[in-house]
Short mmCIF file of C-alpha atoms (C1' of nucleotides) in Angstrom, two decimals:
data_model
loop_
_atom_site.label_atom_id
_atom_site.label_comp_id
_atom_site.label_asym_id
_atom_site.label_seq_id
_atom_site.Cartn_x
_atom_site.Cartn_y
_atom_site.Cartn_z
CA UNK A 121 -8.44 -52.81 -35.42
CA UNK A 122 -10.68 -54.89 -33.02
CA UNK A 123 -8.77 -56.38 -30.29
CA UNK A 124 -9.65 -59.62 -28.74
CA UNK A 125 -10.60 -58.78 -24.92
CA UNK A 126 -8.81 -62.41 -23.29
CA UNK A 127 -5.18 -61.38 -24.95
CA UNK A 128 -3.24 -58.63 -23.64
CA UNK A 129 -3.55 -55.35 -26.59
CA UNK A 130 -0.38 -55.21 -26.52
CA UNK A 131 0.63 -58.23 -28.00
CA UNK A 132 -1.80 -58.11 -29.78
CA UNK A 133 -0.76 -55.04 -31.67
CA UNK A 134 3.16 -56.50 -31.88
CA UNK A 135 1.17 -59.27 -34.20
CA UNK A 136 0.17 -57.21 -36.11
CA UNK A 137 3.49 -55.01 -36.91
CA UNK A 138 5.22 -58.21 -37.13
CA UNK A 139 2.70 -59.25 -40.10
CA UNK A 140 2.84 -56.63 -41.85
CA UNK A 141 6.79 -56.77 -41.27
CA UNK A 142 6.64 -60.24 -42.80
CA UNK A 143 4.23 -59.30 -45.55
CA UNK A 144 6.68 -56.33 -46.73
CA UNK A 145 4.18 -54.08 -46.22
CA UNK A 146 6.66 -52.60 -43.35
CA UNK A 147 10.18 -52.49 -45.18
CA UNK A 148 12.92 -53.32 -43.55
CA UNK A 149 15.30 -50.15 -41.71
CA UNK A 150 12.16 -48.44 -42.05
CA UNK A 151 11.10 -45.62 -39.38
CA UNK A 152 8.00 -46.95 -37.43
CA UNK A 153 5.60 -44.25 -36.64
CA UNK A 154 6.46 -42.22 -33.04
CA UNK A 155 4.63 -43.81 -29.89
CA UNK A 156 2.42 -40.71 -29.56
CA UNK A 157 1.14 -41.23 -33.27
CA UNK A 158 1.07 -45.25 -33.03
CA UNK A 159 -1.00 -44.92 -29.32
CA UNK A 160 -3.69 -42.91 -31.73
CA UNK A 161 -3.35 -45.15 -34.61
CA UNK A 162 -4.53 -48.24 -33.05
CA UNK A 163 -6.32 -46.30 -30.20
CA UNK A 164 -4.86 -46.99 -27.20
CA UNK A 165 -3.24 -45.60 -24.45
CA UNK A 166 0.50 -44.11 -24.82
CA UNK A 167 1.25 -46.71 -21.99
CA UNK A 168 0.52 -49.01 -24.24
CA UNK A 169 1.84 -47.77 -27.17
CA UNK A 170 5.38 -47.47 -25.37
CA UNK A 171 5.53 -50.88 -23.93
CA UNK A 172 4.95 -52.44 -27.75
CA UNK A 173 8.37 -50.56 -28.68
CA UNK A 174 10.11 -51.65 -25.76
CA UNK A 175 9.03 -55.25 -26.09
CA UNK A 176 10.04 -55.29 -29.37
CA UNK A 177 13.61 -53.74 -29.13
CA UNK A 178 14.16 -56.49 -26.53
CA UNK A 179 13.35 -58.93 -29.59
CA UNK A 180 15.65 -57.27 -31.27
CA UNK A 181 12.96 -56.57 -34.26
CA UNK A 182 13.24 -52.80 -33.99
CA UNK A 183 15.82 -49.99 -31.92
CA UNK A 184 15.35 -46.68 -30.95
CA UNK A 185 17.44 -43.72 -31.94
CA UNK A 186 17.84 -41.13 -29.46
CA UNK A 187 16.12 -38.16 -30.93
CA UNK A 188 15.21 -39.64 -34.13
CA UNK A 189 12.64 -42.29 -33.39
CA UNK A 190 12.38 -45.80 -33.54
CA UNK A 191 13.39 -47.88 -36.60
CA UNK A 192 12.71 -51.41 -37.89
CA UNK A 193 15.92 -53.72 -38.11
CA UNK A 194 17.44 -53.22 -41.56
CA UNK A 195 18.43 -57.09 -41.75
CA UNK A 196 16.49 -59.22 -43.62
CA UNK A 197 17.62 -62.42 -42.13
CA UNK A 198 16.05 -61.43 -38.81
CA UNK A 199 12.78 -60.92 -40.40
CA UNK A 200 13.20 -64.61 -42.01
CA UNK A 201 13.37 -66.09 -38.97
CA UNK A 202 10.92 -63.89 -37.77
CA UNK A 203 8.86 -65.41 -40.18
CA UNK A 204 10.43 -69.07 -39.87
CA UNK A 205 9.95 -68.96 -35.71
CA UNK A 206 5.61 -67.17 -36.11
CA UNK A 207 5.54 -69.96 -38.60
CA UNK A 208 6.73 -73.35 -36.74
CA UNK A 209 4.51 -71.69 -33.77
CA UNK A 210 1.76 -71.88 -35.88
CA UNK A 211 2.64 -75.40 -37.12
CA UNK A 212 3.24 -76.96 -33.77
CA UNK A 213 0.17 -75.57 -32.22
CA UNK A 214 -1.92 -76.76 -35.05
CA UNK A 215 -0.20 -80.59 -35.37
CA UNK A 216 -0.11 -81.16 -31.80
CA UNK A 217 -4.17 -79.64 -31.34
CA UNK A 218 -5.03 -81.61 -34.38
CA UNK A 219 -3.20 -84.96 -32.96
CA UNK A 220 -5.08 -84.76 -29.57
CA UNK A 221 -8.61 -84.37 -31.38
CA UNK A 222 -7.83 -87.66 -33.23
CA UNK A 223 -6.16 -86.83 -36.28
CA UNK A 224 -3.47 -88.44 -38.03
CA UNK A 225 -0.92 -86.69 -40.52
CA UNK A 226 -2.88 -88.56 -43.32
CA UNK A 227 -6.60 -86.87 -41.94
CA UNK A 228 -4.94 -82.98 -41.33
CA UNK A 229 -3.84 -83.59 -44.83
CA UNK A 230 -6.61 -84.18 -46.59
CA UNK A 231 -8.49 -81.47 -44.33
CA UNK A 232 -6.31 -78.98 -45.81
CA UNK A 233 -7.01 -80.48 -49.66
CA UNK A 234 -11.07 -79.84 -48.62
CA UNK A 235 -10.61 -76.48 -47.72
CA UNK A 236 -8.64 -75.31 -50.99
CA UNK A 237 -11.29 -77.44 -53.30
CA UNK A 238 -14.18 -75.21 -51.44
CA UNK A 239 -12.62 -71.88 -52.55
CA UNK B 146 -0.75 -82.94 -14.74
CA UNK B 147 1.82 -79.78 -15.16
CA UNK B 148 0.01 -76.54 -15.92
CA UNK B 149 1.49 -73.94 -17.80
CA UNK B 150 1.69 -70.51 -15.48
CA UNK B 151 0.25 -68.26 -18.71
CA UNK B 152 -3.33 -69.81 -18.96
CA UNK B 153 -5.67 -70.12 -15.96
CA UNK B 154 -5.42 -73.64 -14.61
CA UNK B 155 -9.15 -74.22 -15.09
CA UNK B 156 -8.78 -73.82 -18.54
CA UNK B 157 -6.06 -76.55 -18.69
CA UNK B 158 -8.02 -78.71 -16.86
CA UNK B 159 -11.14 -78.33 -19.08
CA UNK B 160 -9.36 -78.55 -22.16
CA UNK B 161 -7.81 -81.95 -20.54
CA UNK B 162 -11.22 -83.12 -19.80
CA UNK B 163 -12.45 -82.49 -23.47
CA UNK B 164 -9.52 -84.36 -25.01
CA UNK B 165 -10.94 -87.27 -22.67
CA UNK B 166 -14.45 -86.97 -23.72
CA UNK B 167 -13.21 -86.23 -27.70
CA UNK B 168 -10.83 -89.53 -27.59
CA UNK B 169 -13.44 -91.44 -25.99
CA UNK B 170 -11.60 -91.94 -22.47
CA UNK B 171 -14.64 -90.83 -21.00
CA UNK B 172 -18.33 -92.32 -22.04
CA UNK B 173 -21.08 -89.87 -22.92
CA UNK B 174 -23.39 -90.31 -19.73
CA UNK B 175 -20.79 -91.38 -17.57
CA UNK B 176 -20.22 -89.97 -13.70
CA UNK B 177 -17.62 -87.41 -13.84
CA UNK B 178 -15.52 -87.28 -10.53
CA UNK B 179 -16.74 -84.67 -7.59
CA UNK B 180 -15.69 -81.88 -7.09
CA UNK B 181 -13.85 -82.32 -4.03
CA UNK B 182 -12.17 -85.53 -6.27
CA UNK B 183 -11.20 -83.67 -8.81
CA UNK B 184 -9.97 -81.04 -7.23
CA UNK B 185 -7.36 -83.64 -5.17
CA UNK B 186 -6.57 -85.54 -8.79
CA UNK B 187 -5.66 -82.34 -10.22
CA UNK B 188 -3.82 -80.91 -7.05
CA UNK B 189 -6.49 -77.62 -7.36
CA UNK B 190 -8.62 -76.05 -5.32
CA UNK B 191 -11.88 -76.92 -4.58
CA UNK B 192 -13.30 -74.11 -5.96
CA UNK B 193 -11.38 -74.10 -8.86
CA UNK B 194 -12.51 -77.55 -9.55
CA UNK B 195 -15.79 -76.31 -9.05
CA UNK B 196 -15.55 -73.51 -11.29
CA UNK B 197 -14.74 -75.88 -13.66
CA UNK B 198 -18.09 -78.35 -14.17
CA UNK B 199 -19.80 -75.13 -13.74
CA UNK B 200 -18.28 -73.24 -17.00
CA UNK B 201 -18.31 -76.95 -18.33
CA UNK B 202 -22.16 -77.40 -17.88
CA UNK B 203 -22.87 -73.25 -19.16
CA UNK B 204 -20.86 -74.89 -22.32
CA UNK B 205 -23.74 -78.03 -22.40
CA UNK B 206 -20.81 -80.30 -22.25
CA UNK B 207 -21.97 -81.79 -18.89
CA UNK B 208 -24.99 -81.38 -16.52
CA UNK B 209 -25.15 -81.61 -12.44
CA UNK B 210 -27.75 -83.34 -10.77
CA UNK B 211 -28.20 -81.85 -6.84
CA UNK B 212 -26.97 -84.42 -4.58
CA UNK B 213 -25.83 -86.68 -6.92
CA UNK B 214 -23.05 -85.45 -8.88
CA UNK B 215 -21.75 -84.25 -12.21
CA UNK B 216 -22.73 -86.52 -15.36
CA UNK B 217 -21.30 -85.53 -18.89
CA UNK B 218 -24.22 -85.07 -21.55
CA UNK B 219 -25.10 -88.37 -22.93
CA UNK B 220 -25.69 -86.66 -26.57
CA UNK B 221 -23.00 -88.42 -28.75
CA UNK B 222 -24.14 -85.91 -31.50
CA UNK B 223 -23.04 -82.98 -28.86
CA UNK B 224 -19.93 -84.47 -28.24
CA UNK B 225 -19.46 -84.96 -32.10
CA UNK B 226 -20.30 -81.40 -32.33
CA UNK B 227 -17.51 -80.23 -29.89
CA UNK B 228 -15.16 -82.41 -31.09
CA UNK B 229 -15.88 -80.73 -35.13
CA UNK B 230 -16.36 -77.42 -33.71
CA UNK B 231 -12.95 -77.35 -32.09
CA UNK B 232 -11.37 -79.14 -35.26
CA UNK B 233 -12.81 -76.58 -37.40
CA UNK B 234 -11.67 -73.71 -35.03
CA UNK B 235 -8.42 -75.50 -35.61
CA UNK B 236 -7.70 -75.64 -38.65
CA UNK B 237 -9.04 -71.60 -39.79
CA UNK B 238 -7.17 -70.61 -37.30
CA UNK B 239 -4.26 -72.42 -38.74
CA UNK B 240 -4.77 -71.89 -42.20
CA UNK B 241 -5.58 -67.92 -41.46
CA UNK B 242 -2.28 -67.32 -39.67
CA UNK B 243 -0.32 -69.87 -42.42
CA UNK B 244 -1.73 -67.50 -45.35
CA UNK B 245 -1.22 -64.32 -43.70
CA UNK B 246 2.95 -65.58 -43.11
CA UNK B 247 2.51 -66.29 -47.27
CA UNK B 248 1.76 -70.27 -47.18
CA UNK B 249 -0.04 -71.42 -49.83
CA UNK B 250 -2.17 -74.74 -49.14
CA UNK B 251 0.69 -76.45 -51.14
CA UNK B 252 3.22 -75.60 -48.61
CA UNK B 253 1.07 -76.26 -45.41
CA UNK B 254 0.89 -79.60 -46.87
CA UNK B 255 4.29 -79.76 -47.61
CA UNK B 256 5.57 -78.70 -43.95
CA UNK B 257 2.90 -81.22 -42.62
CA UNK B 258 4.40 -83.95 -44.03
CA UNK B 259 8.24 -82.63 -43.15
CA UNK B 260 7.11 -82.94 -39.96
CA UNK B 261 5.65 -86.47 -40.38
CA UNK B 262 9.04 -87.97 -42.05
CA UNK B 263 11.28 -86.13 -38.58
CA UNK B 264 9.20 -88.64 -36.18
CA UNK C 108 -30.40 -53.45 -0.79
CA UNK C 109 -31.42 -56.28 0.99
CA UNK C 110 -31.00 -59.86 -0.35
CA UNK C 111 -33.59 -62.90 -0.31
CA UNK C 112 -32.17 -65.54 1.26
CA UNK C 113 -33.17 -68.13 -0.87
CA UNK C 114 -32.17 -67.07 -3.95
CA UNK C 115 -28.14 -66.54 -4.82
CA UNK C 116 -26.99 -62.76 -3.91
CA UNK C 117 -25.45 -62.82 -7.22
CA UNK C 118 -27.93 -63.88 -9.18
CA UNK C 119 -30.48 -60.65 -7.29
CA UNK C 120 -27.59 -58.31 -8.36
CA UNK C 121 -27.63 -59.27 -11.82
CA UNK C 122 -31.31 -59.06 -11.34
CA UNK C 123 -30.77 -55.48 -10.10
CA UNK C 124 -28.75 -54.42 -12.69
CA UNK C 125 -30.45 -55.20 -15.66
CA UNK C 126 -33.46 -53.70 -14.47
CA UNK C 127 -31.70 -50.68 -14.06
CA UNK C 128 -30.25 -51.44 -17.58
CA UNK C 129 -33.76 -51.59 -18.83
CA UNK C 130 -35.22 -48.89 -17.37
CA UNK C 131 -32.61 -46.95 -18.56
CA UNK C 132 -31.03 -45.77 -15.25
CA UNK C 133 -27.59 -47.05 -16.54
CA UNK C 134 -26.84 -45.82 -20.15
CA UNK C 135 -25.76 -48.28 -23.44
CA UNK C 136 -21.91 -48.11 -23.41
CA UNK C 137 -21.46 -46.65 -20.20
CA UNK C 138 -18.83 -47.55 -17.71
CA UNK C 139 -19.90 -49.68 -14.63
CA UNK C 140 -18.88 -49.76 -11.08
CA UNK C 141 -15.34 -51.24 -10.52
CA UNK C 142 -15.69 -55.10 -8.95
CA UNK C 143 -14.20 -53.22 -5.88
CA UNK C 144 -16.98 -50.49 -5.31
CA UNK C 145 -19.49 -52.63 -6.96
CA UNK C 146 -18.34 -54.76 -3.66
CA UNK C 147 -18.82 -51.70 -1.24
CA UNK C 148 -22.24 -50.46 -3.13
CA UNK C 149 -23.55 -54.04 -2.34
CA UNK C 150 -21.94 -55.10 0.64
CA UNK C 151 -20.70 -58.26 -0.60
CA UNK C 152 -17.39 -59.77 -1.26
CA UNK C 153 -15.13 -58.53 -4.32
CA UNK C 154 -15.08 -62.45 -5.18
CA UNK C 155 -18.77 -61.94 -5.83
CA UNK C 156 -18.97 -58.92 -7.06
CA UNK C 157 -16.45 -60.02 -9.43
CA UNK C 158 -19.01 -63.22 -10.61
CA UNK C 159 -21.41 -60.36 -11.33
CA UNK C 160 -19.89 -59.21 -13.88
CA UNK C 161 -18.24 -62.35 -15.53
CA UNK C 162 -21.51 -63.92 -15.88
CA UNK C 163 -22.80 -60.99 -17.28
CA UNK C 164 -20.82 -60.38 -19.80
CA UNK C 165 -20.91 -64.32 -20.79
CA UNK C 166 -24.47 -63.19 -21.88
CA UNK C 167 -23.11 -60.42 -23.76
CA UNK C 168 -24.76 -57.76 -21.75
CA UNK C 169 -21.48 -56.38 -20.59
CA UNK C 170 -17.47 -56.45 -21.71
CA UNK C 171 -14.59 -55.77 -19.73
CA UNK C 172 -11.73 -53.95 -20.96
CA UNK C 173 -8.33 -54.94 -19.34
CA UNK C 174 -7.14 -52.38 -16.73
CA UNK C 175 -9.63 -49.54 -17.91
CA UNK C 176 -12.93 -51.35 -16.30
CA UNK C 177 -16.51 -52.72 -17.77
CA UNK C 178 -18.49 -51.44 -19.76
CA UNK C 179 -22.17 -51.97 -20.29
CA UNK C 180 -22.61 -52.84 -24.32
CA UNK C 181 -23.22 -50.02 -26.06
CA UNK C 182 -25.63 -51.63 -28.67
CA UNK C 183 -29.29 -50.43 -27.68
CA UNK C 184 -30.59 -53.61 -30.23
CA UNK C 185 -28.96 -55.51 -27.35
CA UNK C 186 -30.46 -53.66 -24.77
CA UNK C 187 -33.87 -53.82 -26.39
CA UNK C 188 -33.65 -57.47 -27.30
CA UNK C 189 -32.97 -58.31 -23.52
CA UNK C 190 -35.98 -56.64 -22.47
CA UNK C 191 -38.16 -58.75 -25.11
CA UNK C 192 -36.64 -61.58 -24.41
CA UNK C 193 -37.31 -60.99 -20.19
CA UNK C 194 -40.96 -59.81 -21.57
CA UNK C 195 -41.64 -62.61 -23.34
CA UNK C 196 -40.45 -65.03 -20.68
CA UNK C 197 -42.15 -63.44 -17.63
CA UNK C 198 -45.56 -64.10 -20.14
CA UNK C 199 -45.27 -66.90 -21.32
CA UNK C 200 -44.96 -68.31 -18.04
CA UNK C 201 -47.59 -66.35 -16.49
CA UNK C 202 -50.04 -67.67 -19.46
CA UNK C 203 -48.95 -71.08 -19.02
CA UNK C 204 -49.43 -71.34 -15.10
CA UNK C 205 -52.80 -69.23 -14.99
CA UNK C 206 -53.80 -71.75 -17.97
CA UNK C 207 -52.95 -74.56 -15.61
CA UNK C 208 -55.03 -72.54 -12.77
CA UNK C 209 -57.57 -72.95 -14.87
CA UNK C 210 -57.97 -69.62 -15.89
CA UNK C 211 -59.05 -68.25 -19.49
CA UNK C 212 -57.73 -65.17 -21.27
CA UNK C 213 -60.61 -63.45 -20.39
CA UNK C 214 -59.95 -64.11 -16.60
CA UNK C 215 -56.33 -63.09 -16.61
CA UNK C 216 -57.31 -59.78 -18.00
CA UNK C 217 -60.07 -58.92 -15.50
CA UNK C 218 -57.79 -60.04 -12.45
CA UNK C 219 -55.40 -57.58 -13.57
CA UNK C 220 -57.89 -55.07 -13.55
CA UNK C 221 -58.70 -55.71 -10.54
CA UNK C 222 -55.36 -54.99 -9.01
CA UNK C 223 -54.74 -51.85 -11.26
CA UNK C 224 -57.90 -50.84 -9.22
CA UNK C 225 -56.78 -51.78 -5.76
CA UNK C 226 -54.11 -49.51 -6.20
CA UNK D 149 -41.58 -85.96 -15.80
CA UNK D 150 -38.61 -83.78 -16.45
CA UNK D 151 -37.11 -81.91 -13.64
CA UNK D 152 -35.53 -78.20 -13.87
CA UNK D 153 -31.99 -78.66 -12.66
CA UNK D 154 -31.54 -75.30 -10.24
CA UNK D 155 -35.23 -75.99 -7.81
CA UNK D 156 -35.62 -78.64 -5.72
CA UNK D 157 -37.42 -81.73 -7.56
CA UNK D 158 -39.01 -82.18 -3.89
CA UNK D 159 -40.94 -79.01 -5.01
CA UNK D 160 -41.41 -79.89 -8.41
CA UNK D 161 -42.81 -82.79 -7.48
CA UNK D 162 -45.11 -81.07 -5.09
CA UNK D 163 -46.42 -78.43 -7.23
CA UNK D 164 -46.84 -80.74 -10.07
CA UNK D 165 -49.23 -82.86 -7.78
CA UNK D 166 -50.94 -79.14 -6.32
CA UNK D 167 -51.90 -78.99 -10.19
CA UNK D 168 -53.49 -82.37 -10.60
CA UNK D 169 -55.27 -81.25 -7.06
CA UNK D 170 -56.60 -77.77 -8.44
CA UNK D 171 -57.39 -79.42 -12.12
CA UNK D 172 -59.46 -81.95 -10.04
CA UNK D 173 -57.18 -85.08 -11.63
CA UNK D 174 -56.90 -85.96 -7.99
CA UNK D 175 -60.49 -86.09 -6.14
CA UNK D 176 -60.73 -84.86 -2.45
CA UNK D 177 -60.10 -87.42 0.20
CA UNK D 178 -58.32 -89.86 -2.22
CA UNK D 179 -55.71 -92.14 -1.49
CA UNK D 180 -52.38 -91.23 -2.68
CA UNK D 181 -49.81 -94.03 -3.65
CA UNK D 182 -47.41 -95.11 -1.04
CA UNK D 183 -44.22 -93.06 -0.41
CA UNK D 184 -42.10 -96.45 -2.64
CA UNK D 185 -44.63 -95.99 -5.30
CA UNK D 186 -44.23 -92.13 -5.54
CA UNK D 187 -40.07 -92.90 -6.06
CA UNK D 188 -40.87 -95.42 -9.13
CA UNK D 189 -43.94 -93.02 -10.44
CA UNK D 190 -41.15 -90.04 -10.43
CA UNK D 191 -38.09 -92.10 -10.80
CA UNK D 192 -36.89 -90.28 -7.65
CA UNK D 193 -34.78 -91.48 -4.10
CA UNK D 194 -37.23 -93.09 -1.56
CA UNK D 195 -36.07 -90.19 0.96
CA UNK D 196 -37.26 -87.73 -2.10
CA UNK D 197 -40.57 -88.97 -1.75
CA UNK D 198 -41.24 -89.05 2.09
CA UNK D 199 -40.07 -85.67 2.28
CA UNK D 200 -42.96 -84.44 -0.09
CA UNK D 201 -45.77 -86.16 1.88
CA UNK D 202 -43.88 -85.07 4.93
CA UNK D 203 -43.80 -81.15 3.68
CA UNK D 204 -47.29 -81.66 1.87
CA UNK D 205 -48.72 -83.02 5.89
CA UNK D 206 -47.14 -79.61 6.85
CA UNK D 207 -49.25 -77.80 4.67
CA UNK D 208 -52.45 -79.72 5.82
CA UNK D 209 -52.37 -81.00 1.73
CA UNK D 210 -52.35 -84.69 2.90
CA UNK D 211 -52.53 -86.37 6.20
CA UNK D 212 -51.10 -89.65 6.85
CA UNK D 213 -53.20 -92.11 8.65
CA UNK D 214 -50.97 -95.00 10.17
CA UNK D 215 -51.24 -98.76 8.24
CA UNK D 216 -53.59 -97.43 5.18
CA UNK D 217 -51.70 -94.91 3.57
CA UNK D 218 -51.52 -90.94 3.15
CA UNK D 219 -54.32 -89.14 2.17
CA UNK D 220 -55.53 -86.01 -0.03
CA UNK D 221 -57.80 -84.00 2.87
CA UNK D 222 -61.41 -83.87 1.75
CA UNK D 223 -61.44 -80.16 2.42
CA UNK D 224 -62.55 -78.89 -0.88
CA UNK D 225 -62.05 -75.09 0.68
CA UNK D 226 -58.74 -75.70 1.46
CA UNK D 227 -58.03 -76.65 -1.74
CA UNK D 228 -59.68 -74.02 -3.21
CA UNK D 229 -57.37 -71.89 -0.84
CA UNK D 230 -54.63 -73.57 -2.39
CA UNK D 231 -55.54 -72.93 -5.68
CA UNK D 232 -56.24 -69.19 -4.59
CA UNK D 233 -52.80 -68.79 -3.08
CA UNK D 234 -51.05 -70.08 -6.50
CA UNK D 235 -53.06 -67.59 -8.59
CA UNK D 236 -52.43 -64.67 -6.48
CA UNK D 237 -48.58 -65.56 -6.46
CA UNK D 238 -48.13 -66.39 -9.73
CA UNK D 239 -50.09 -62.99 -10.71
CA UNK D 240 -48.04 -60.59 -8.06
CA UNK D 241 -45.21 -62.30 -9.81
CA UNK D 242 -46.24 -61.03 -13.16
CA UNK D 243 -46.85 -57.63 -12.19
CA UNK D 244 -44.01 -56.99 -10.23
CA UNK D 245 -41.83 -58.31 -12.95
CA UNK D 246 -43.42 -56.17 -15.94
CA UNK D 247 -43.64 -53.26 -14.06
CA UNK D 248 -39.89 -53.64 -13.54
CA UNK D 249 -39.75 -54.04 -16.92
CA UNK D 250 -41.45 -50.72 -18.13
CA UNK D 251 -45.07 -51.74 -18.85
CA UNK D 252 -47.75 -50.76 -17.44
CA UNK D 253 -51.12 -52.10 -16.59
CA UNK D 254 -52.57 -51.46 -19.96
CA UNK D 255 -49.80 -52.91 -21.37
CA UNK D 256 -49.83 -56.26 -19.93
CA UNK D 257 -53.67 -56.57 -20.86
CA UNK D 258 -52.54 -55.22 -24.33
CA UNK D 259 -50.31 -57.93 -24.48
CA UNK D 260 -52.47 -60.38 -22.88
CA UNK D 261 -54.81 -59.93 -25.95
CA UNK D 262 -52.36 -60.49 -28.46
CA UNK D 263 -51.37 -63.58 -27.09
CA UNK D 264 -55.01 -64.60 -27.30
CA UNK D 265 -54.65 -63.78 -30.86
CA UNK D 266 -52.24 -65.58 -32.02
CA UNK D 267 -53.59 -69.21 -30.73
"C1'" DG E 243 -6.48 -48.58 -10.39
"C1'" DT E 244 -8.69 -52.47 -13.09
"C1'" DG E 245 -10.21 -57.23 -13.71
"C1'" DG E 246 -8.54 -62.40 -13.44
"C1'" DT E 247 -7.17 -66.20 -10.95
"C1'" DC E 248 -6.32 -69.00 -7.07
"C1'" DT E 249 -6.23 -70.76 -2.28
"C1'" DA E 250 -8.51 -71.73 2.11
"C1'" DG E 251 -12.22 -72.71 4.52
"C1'" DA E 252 -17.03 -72.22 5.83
"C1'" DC E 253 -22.13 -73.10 5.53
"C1'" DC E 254 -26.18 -74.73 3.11
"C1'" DA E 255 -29.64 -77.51 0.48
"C1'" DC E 256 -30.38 -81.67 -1.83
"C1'" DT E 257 -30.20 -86.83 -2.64
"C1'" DG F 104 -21.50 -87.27 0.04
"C1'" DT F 105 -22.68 -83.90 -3.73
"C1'" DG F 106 -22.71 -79.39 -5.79
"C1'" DG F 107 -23.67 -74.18 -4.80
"C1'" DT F 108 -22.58 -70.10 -2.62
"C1'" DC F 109 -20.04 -66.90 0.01
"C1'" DT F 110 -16.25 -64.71 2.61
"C1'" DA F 111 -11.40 -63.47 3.14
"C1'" DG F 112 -7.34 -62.44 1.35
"C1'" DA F 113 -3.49 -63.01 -1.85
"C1'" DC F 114 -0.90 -62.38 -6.29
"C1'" DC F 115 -0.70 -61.19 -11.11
"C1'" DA F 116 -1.04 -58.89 -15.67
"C1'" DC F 117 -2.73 -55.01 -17.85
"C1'" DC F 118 -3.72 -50.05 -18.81
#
DNA sequence: GTGGTCTAGACCACT
DNA sequence: GTGGTCTAGACCACC
């Protein structure tokens, strides 16, 4: 994974676990790998690798058991809204971008139409 | 102007300056404020203010002339540039992250207009 | 080192540097004073020394890694194309002011002699 | 005339009228239009233009005689000299700059000649 | 420890 | 008056 150098890894990395969270390909209650073998997995330092757990129990998307390792939430509806709250992020940057560069509803739209007729 | 404490105010302040130019609020040619101005309109630093025509003319979007002052380009085609170059950036960005959280371009549509009728 | 006064300090550092890049004194990849003791190796300011190295890697010769450092880029095509590229400017605007001098190819080429001989 | 934004058009100005001098486009002794004239020929500030006659009268280029006008001095050694001194910095220039750069003496003529070449 | 940003204030060259 | 550069020193996020 190539991380962009103007946002913090970190984040960057929790992205990416929630993704694959939200595309299933993480299932949920799952055990997440230990921070010593995630820091080598994406290559970075066990710092690092610590803080993304941490962050992420304070979201409340995974929690640590002592002496067991660290385990994705096992409830489905959190990883809706998850999904729901990454998506109307998404949504709300893009409208309110889009409105300031001129477009109307109508014009994002039809923008959208273009791009699936030029797959 | 209220500037959010996660991105570097000159950022803000360019990206404010760009709407302008992209909605026409400022002419292509025109005199852009001083430094020292622009720096008391947007309650900044000097040097920040500076800092920003200079990453603003390494962009092309304006040029200085010594002694005189700061003068945006007076390409109209450069400015149309910008303005499709940040629409495009835009919308893959928003169409990337939409498929990735399992849109299809049905359903961006769909939430776009959602979000139309709740105005 | 000691600095012209005409031209910017920063700009003779970068100057400095990539000759150094170039000549292969500093290494594709490798790790590059901190702004700090890039300061204290040039006597300047950590404000400036910090310039250095943002302006740099806006031309993609270097990239800074959050909280580890920067890093010189580690693609020798880079290295080698920023050579040419000073190559081919430094000639092109000899040629074109010794043209203007009045001088032919022919001329240029003894003149040069000339100095390799004063040596 | 187009000026580069980072030197002082005052001595762009001046070396561009050192050329027509050297390429004989300006005879010895002739008159030289009036400091107003120089502003509209260069589309520059009045103030622009006195300081070049006042910097070229420096340089013993031009000498002002009071009532008639400014004038080129007759001296064809001197500008001969002047001529002279532009070729010998423009050439210590170049060889300080491709030295820096890794080539050597027999490079530059090598390169010289392919330049030639390709006209 | 590392770079990134910002403030404050100074001096300079150019128009 | 205008931008360009530099110093000094502070605070912050990141690794």
């Amino acid at each position: 994974m190539e991380f962009n150098t103007s946002e913090p890894i970190y984040l960057q990395i929790i992205a990416d676990i929630k993704k694959k969270l939200v595309l299933d390909e993480i299932k949920p209650g799952e055990k997440l790998p230990s921070t010593r073998q995630l820091a080598l997995d994406y290559q970075v330092n066990p710092n690092t690798a610590a803080r993304i757990y941490k962050e992420m129990e304070a979201e409340g998307i995974c929690l640590t058991k002592r002496g067991l390792g660290t385990f994705v939430t096992d409830s489905t509806e959190l990883i809706q809204t998850i999904r729901d709250e990454m998506a109307t992020r998404v949504i709300e940057h893009f409208i309110s971008e889009m409105t300031t560069l001129g477009y109307s509803y109508k014009g994002m739209i039809e923008i959208i139409r273009e791009r699936e007729n030029q797959l």
